[in-house]
JSON list of C-alpha atoms in Angstrom, two decimals:
[
{"chain": "A", "resi": 1, "resn": "MET", "atom": "CA", "xyz": [-4.03, 5.62, 32.85]},
{"chain": "A", "resi": 2, "resn": "LYS", "atom": "CA", "xyz": [-4.29, 2.13, 34.23]},
{"chain": "A", "resi": 3, "resn": "HIS", "atom": "CA", "xyz": [-8.14, 2.73, 34.50]},
{"chain": "A", "resi": 4, "resn": "PHE", "atom": "CA", "xyz": [-8.19, 3.78, 30.90]},
{"chain": "A", "resi": 5, "resn": "MET", "atom": "CA", "xyz": [-6.30, 0.57, 29.73]},
{"chain": "A", "resi": 6, "resn": "HIS", "atom": "CA", "xyz": [-8.37, -1.65, 31.74]},
{"chain": "A", "resi": 7, "resn": "ARG", "atom": "CA", "xyz": [-11.50, -0.10, 30.67]},
{"chain": "A", "resi": 8, "resn": "TYR", "atom": "CA", "xyz": [-10.83, 0.75, 27.00]},
{"chain": "A", "resi": 9, "resn": "GLY", "atom": "CA", "xyz": [-8.09, -1.87, 25.93]},
{"chain": "A", "resi": 10, "resn": "THR", "atom": "CA", "xyz": [-10.03, -4.80, 25.09]},
{"chain": "A", "resi": 11, "resn": "PRO", "atom": "CA", "xyz": [-13.17, -3.11, 23.40]},
{"chain": "A", "resi": 12, "resn": "LEU", "atom": "CA", "xyz": [-10.79, -1.02, 21.12]},
{"chain": "A", "resi": 13, "resn": "THR", "atom": "CA", "xyz": [-8.85, -3.71, 20.07]},
{"chain": "A", "resi": 14, "resn": "ALA", "atom": "CA", "xyz": [-12.04, -5.90, 19.39]},
{"chain": "A", "resi": 15, "resn": "GLY", "atom": "CA", "xyz": [-13.49, -2.93, 17.48]},
{"chain": "A", "resi": 16, "resn": "LEU", "atom": "CA", "xyz": [-10.52, -2.27, 15.28]},
{"chain": "A", "resi": 17, "resn": "PHE", "atom": "CA", "xyz": [-9.92, -6.05, 14.73]},
{"chain": "A", "resi": 18, "resn": "MET", "atom": "CA", "xyz": [-13.54, -6.26, 13.27]},
{"chain": "A", "resi": 19, "resn": "VAL", "atom": "CA", "xyz": [-12.93, -3.47, 11.01]},
{"chain": "A", "resi": 20, "resn": "SER", "atom": "CA", "xyz": [-9.57, -4.84, 9.93]},
{"chain": "A", "resi": 21, "resn": "ALA", "atom": "CA", "xyz": [-11.38, -8.18, 9.57]},
{"chain": "A", "resi": 22, "resn": "VAL", "atom": "CA", "xyz": [-14.10, -6.77, 7.21]},
{"chain": "A", "resi": 23, "resn": "SER", "atom": "CA", "xyz": [-11.48, -4.74, 5.21]},
{"chain": "A", "resi": 24, "resn": "GLY", "atom": "CA", "xyz": [-9.17, -7.71, 4.89]},
{"chain": "A", "resi": 25, "resn": "VAL", "atom": "CA", "xyz": [-12.18, -10.07, 3.71]},
{"chain": "A", "resi": 26, "resn": "ALA", "atom": "CA", "xyz": [-12.73, -7.15, 1.01]},
{"chain": "A", "resi": 27, "resn": "LEU", "atom": "CA", "xyz": [-9.24, -7.23, -0.13]},
{"chain": "A", "resi": 28, "resn": "PHE", "atom": "CA", "xyz": [-9.01, -10.76, -0.27]},
{"chain": "A", "resi": 29, "resn": "PHE", "atom": "CA", "xyz": [-12.07, -11.11, -2.48]},
{"chain": "A", "resi": 30, "resn": "HIS", "atom": "CA", "xyz": [-11.12, -7.97, -4.48]},
{"chain": "A", "resi": 31, "resn": "TRP", "atom": "CA", "xyz": [-14.16, -6.08, -3.51]},
{"chain": "A", "resi": 32, "resn": "SER", "atom": "CA", "xyz": [-13.65, -2.40, -3.97]},
{"chain": "A", "resi": 33, "resn": "SER", "atom": "CA", "xyz": [-10.06, -2.85, -3.26]},
{"chain": "A", "resi": 34, "resn": "ALA", "atom": "CA", "xyz": [-9.11, 0.84, -3.85]},
{"chain": "A", "resi": 35, "resn": "THR", "atom": "CA", "xyz": [-11.67, 1.92, -1.00]},
{"chain": "A", "resi": 36, "resn": "PHE", "atom": "CA", "xyz": [-10.63, -0.61, 1.43]},
{"chain": "A", "resi": 37, "resn": "HIS", "atom": "CA", "xyz": [-6.70, -0.92, 0.65]},
{"chain": "A", "resi": 38, "resn": "ARG", "atom": "CA", "xyz": [-5.79, 2.42, 2.52]},
{"chain": "A", "resi": 39, "resn": "MET", "atom": "CA", "xyz": [-8.39, 2.16, 5.20]},
{"chain": "A", "resi": 40, "resn": "HIS", "atom": "CA", "xyz": [-6.95, -1.37, 6.03]},
{"chain": "A", "resi": 41, "resn": "GLU", "atom": "CA", "xyz": [-3.28, -0.35, 6.03]},
{"chain": "A", "resi": 42, "resn": "TRP", "atom": "CA", "xyz": [-3.97, 2.62, 8.21]},
{"chain": "A", "resi": 43, "resn": "LEU", "atom": "CA", "xyz": [-6.53, 1.05, 10.77]},
{"chain": "A", "resi": 44, "resn": "SER", "atom": "CA", "xyz": [-4.19, -2.05, 11.07]},
{"chain": "A", "resi": 45, "resn": "MET", "atom": "CA", "xyz": [-1.50, 0.43, 12.29]},
{"chain": "A", "resi": 46, "resn": "LEU", "atom": "CA", "xyz": [-4.00, 2.12, 14.65]},
{"chain": "A", "resi": 47, "resn": "LEU", "atom": "CA", "xyz": [-4.97, -1.36, 15.91]},
{"chain": "A", "resi": 48, "resn": "LEU", "atom": "CA", "xyz": [-1.43, -1.70, 17.36]},
{"chain": "A", "resi": 49, "resn": "ALA", "atom": "CA", "xyz": [-2.13, 0.79, 20.43]},
{"chain": "A", "resi": 50, "resn": "PRO", "atom": "CA", "xyz": [-5.15, -1.04, 21.69]},
{"chain": "A", "resi": 51, "resn": "PHE", "atom": "CA", "xyz": [-3.33, -4.10, 20.92]},
{"chain": "A", "resi": 52, "resn": "VAL", "atom": "CA", "xyz": [-0.79, -2.80, 23.57]},
{"chain": "A", "resi": 53, "resn": "LEU", "atom": "CA", "xyz": [-3.15, -1.75, 26.03]},
{"chain": "A", "resi": 54, "resn": "HIS", "atom": "CA", "xyz": [-4.82, -5.16, 25.97]},
{"chain": "A", "resi": 55, "resn": "MET", "atom": "CA", "xyz": [-1.46, -6.82, 26.35]},
{"chain": "A", "resi": 56, "resn": "VAL", "atom": "CA", "xyz": [-0.52, -4.59, 29.39]},
{"chain": "A", "resi": 57, "resn": "LYS", "atom": "CA", "xyz": [-4.05, -5.32, 30.96]},
{"chain": "A", "resi": 58, "resn": "ASN", "atom": "CA", "xyz": [-3.72, -9.28, 30.28]},
{"chain": "A", "resi": 59, "resn": "TRP", "atom": "CA", "xyz": [-0.20, -9.34, 31.06]},
{"chain": "A", "resi": 60, "resn": "LYS", "atom": "CA", "xyz": [-0.39, -11.76, 34.22]},
{"chain": "A", "resi": 61, "resn": "PRO", "atom": "CA", "xyz": [-2.96, -14.21, 32.25]},
{"chain": "A", "resi": 62, "resn": "LEU", "atom": "CA", "xyz": [-0.42, -13.94, 29.34]},
{"chain": "A", "resi": 63, "resn": "LEU", "atom": "CA", "xyz": [2.53, -14.92, 31.64]},
{"chain": "A", "resi": 64, "resn": "ALA", "atom": "CA", "xyz": [0.22, -17.74, 33.00]},
{"chain": "A", "resi": 65, "resn": "TYR", "atom": "CA", "xyz": [-0.17, -19.20, 29.28]},
{"chain": "A", "resi": 66, "resn": "ALA", "atom": "CA", "xyz": [3.65, -18.69, 28.77]},
{"chain": "A", "resi": 67, "resn": "LYS", "atom": "CA", "xyz": [4.45, -20.75, 32.06]},
{"chain": "A", "resi": 68, "resn": "ARG", "atom": "CA", "xyz": [1.82, -23.64, 31.11]},
{"chain": "A", "resi": 69, "resn": "ARG", "atom": "CA", "xyz": [3.18, -23.50, 27.62]},
{"chain": "A", "resi": 70, "resn": "THR", "atom": "CA", "xyz": [-0.33, -23.23, 26.39]},
{"chain": "A", "resi": 71, "resn": "LEU", "atom": "CA", "xyz": [1.02, -19.87, 24.48]},
{"chain": "A", "resi": 72, "resn": "LEU", "atom": "CA", "xyz": [3.67, -21.62, 22.73]},
{"chain": "A", "resi": 73, "resn": "ILE", "atom": "CA", "xyz": [1.59, -23.88, 20.21]},
{"chain": "A", "resi": 74, "resn": "PRO", "atom": "CA", "xyz": [-0.59, -20.89, 19.01]},
{"chain": "A", "resi": 75, "resn": "LEU", "atom": "CA", "xyz": [2.53, -18.74, 18.44]},
{"chain": "A", "resi": 76, "resn": "LEU", "atom": "CA", "xyz": [4.31, -21.65, 16.51]},
{"chain": "A", "resi": 77, "resn": "LEU", "atom": "CA", "xyz": [1.21, -22.24, 14.66]},
{"chain": "A", "resi": 78, "resn": "SER", "atom": "CA", "xyz": [1.04, -18.57, 13.39]},
{"chain": "A", "resi": 79, "resn": "ALA", "atom": "CA", "xyz": [4.76, -18.69, 12.40]},
{"chain": "A", "resi": 80, "resn": "VAL", "atom": "CA", "xyz": [4.42, -21.76, 10.35]},
{"chain": "A", "resi": 81, "resn": "VAL", "atom": "CA", "xyz": [1.45, -20.22, 8.68]},
{"chain": "A", "resi": 82, "resn": "ALA", "atom": "CA", "xyz": [3.08, -16.73, 8.21]},
{"chain": "A", "resi": 83, "resn": "VAL", "atom": "CA", "xyz": [6.53, -17.84, 6.94]},
{"chain": "A", "resi": 84, "resn": "PRO", "atom": "CA", "xyz": [5.53, -19.29, 3.69]},
{"chain": "A", "resi": 85, "resn": "PHE", "atom": "CA", "xyz": [3.70, -16.25, 2.90]},
{"chain": "A", "resi": 86, "resn": "ALA", "atom": "CA", "xyz": [6.73, -14.09, 3.79]},
{"chain": "A", "resi": 87, "resn": "LEU", "atom": "CA", "xyz": [9.38, -16.32, 2.10]},
{"chain": "A", "resi": 88, "resn": "THR", "atom": "CA", "xyz": [7.13, -16.48, -1.37]},
{"chain": "A", "resi": 89, "resn": "ALA", "atom": "CA", "xyz": [6.29, -12.62, -1.26]},
{"chain": "A", "resi": 90, "resn": "GLY", "atom": "CA", "xyz": [7.24, -11.01, -4.58]},
{"chain": "A", "resi": 91, "resn": "LYS", "atom": "CA", "xyz": [7.60, -14.47, -6.50]},
{"chain": "A", "resi": 92, "resn": "GLY", "atom": "CA", "xyz": [5.11, -15.59, -9.16]},
{"chain": "A", "resi": 93, "resn": "ARG", "atom": "CA", "xyz": [2.76, -12.66, -9.40]},
{"chain": "A", "resi": 94, "resn": "ALA", "atom": "CA", "xyz": [4.82, -9.35, -8.93]},
{"chain": "A", "resi": 95, "resn": "GLY", "atom": "CA", "xyz": [2.01, -7.04, -7.63]},
{"chain": "A", "resi": 96, "resn": "ASN", "atom": "CA", "xyz": [-0.45, -4.81, -9.28]},
{"chain": "A", "resi": 97, "resn": "PRO", "atom": "CA", "xyz": [0.00, -4.85, -13.12]},
{"chain": "A", "resi": 98, "resn": "ALA", "atom": "CA", "xyz": [-1.02, -1.29, -13.22]},
{"chain": "A", "resi": 99, "resn": "PHE", "atom": "CA", "xyz": [1.70, 0.00, -11.33]},
{"chain": "A", "resi": 100, "resn": "GLN", "atom": "CA", "xyz": [4.21, -2.00, -13.08]},
{"chain": "A", "resi": 101, "resn": "ALA", "atom": "CA", "xyz": [2.74, -0.67, -16.47]},
{"chain": "A", "resi": 102, "resn": "VAL", "atom": "CA", "xyz": [3.29, 2.91, -15.24]},
{"chain": "A", "resi": 103, "resn": "ALA", "atom": "CA", "xyz": [7.05, 2.34, -14.25]},
{"chain": "A", "resi": 104, "resn": "LEU", "atom": "CA", "xyz": [7.53, 0.68, -17.66]},
{"chain": "A", "resi": 105, "resn": "MET", "atom": "CA", "xyz": [6.01, 3.71, -19.41]},
{"chain": "A", "resi": 106, "resn": "THR", "atom": "CA", "xyz": [8.11, 6.14, -17.63]},
{"chain": "A", "resi": 107, "resn": "ARG", "atom": "CA", "xyz": [11.11, 4.65, -18.88]},
{"chain": "A", "resi": 108, "resn": "ALA", "atom": "CA", "xyz": [9.85, 4.50, -22.53]},
{"chain": "A", "resi": 109, "resn": "THR", "atom": "CA", "xyz": [10.84, 7.47, -24.82]},
{"chain": "A", "resi": 110, "resn": "LEU", "atom": "CA", "xyz": [8.42, 9.78, -26.24]},
{"chain": "A", "resi": 111, "resn": "GLU", "atom": "CA", "xyz": [8.73, 8.22, -29.65]},
{"chain": "A", "resi": 112, "resn": "GLU", "atom": "CA", "xyz": [7.64, 4.89, -28.10]},
{"chain": "A", "resi": 113, "resn": "LEU", "atom": "CA", "xyz": [4.83, 6.23, -26.07]},
{"chain": "A", "resi": 114, "resn": "ALA", "atom": "CA", "xyz": [3.47, 8.16, -29.01]},
{"chain": "A", "resi": 115, "resn": "PRO", "atom": "CA", "xyz": [1.55, 5.16, -30.68]},
{"chain": "A", "resi": 116, "resn": "ILE", "atom": "CA", "xyz": [0.27, 4.18, -27.35]},
{"chain": "A", "resi": 117, "resn": "ILE", "atom": "CA", "xyz": [-1.30, 7.37, -26.83]},
{"chain": "A", "resi": 118, "resn": "GLY", "atom": "CA", "xyz": [-2.31, 8.05, -30.30]},
{"chain": "A", "resi": 119, "resn": "THR", "atom": "CA", "xyz": [-0.38, 11.23, -31.14]},
{"chain": "A", "resi": 120, "resn": "ALA", "atom": "CA", "xyz": [2.80, 12.00, -32.88]},
{"chain": "A", "resi": 121, "resn": "PRO", "atom": "CA", "xyz": [6.15, 12.10, -30.95]},
{"chain": "A", "resi": 122, "resn": "GLU", "atom": "CA", "xyz": [6.59, 15.62, -32.00]},
{"chain": "A", "resi": 123, "resn": "GLU", "atom": "CA", "xyz": [3.39, 16.50, -30.67]},
{"chain": "A", "resi": 124, "resn": "LEU", "atom": "CA", "xyz": [3.84, 15.10, -27.11]},
{"chain": "A", "resi": 125, "resn": "LEU", "atom": "CA", "xyz": [7.07, 17.02, -27.08]},
{"chain": "A", "resi": 126, "resn": "ARG", "atom": "CA", "xyz": [5.31, 20.24, -27.76]},
{"chain": "A", "resi": 127, "resn": "GLN", "atom": "CA", "xyz": [2.46, 19.65, -25.23]},
{"chain": "A", "resi": 128, "resn": "LEU", "atom": "CA", "xyz": [5.03, 18.90, -22.43]},
{"chain": "A", "resi": 129, "resn": "GLN", "atom": "CA", "xyz": [7.33, 21.97, -23.51]},
{"chain": "A", "resi": 130, "resn": "ALA", "atom": "CA", "xyz": [3.86, 24.36, -23.55]},
{"chain": "A", "resi": 131, "resn": "ARG", "atom": "CA", "xyz": [3.39, 23.06, -20.09]},
{"chain": "A", "resi": 132, "resn": "GLY", "atom": "CA", "xyz": [6.83, 24.17, -18.88]},
{"chain": "A", "resi": 133, "resn": "TYR", "atom": "CA", "xyz": [8.47, 20.71, -18.70]},
{"chain": "A", "resi": 134, "resn": "ARG", "atom": "CA", "xyz": [11.97, 20.58, -19.89]},
{"chain": "A", "resi": 135, "resn": "ALA", "atom": "CA", "xyz": [11.72, 18.09, -22.72]},
{"chain": "A", "resi": 136, "resn": "ARG", "atom": "CA", "xyz": [14.42, 18.41, -25.30]},
{"chain": "A", "resi": 137, "resn": "SER", "atom": "CA", "xyz": [13.80, 15.72, -27.66]},
{"chain": "A", "resi": 138, "resn": "THR", "atom": "CA", "xyz": [11.30, 12.66, -28.72]},
{"chain": "A", "resi": 139, "resn": "HIS", "atom": "CA", "xyz": [14.34, 10.52, -27.42]},
{"chain": "A", "resi": 140, "resn": "ASP", "atom": "CA", "xyz": [13.56, 11.75, -23.81]},
{"chain": "A", "resi": 141, "resn": "THR", "atom": "CA", "xyz": [11.72, 9.51, -21.29]},
{"chain": "A", "resi": 142, "resn": "PRO", "atom": "CA", "xyz": [9.11, 10.73, -18.73]},
{"chain": "A", "resi": 143, "resn": "VAL", "atom": "CA", "xyz": [11.94, 9.84, -16.09]},
{"chain": "A", "resi": 144, "resn": "ASP", "atom": "CA", "xyz": [14.69, 12.05, -17.98]},
{"chain": "A", "resi": 145, "resn": "ILE", "atom": "CA", "xyz": [11.77, 14.79, -18.30]},
{"chain": "A", "resi": 146, "resn": "ALA", "atom": "CA", "xyz": [10.95, 14.66, -14.65]},
{"chain": "A", "resi": 147, "resn": "ARG", "atom": "CA", "xyz": [14.65, 15.07, -13.54]},
{"chain": "A", "resi": 148, "resn": "ALA", "atom": "CA", "xyz": [15.20, 18.07, -15.65]},
{"chain": "A", "resi": 149, "resn": "SER", "atom": "CA", "xyz": [11.55, 19.41, -14.57]},
{"chain": "A", "resi": 150, "resn": "ALA", "atom": "CA", "xyz": [12.35, 18.58, -10.89]},
{"chain": "A", "resi": 151, "resn": "VAL", "atom": "CA", "xyz": [9.00, 16.65, -10.80]},
{"chain": "A", "resi": 152, "resn": "PRO", "atom": "CA", "xyz": [7.87, 13.15, -10.17]},
{"chain": "A", "resi": 153, "resn": "SER", "atom": "CA", "xyz": [8.05, 11.02, -13.25]},
{"chain": "A", "resi": 154, "resn": "ASN", "atom": "CA", "xyz": [4.27, 9.88, -13.08]},
{"chain": "A", "resi": 155, "resn": "GLU", "atom": "CA", "xyz": [3.35, 13.56, -13.22]},
{"chain": "A", "resi": 156, "resn": "VAL", "atom": "CA", "xyz": [5.23, 13.72, -16.63]},
{"chain": "A", "resi": 157, "resn": "LEU", "atom": "CA", "xyz": [3.31, 10.50, -17.81]},
{"chain": "A", "resi": 158, "resn": "PHE", "atom": "CA", "xyz": [0.10, 11.99, -16.62]},
{"chain": "A", "resi": 159, "resn": "ALA", "atom": "CA", "xyz": [0.52, 15.14, -18.53]},
{"chain": "A", "resi": 160, "resn": "LEU", "atom": "CA", "xyz": [1.12, 13.13, -21.80]},
{"chain": "A", "resi": 161, "resn": "MET", "atom": "CA", "xyz": [-2.42, 11.43, -21.37]},
{"chain": "A", "resi": 162, "resn": "PRO", "atom": "CA", "xyz": [-5.06, 12.64, -23.53]},
{"chain": "A", "resi": 163, "resn": "PRO", "atom": "CA", "xyz": [-8.14, 14.28, -21.52]},
{"chain": "A", "resi": 164, "resn": "PRO", "atom": "CA", "xyz": [-10.92, 11.98, -20.37]},
{"chain": "A", "resi": 165, "resn": "GLY", "atom": "CA", "xyz": [-13.41, 11.43, -23.17]},
{"chain": "A", "resi": 166, "resn": "GLY", "atom": "CA", "xyz": [-10.95, 11.49, -26.03]},
{"chain": "A", "resi": 167, "resn": "LYS", "atom": "CA", "xyz": [-8.93, 14.41, -27.42]}
]
């Protein structure tokens, strides 16, 4: 195991860091975010394993940095840069507006959704009932129908949508 750590810890850390850096830059500039988001999350988690190997391999030099207090300044600077992001997370822009819109739509009644979807409320109710959902009235919301049908609310909302390319 020690041989493995010494041989692969740093190269794996460098390789996964490069992938994380490329995907992070793509996310920052909103280039194909759907492609890079999941990759960035998972590979960043995977990066933790070689990081630990790298730390084990370089433990003595790390301790030497700590004793000389050379490690203190980079760690403090990292914290100073990171803390404002952590403290302001969720303030101002509240995330992806598409997710917010879906959440709002799942709490709207079929009557409220009908004009948005371009169908009569009674037709939405009929469509859901025909698909086996337990919808009782046009006053139900996708959340209500989902609970009664034991499915996720976004599944009910998706079932309300017209097929791609129109009706």
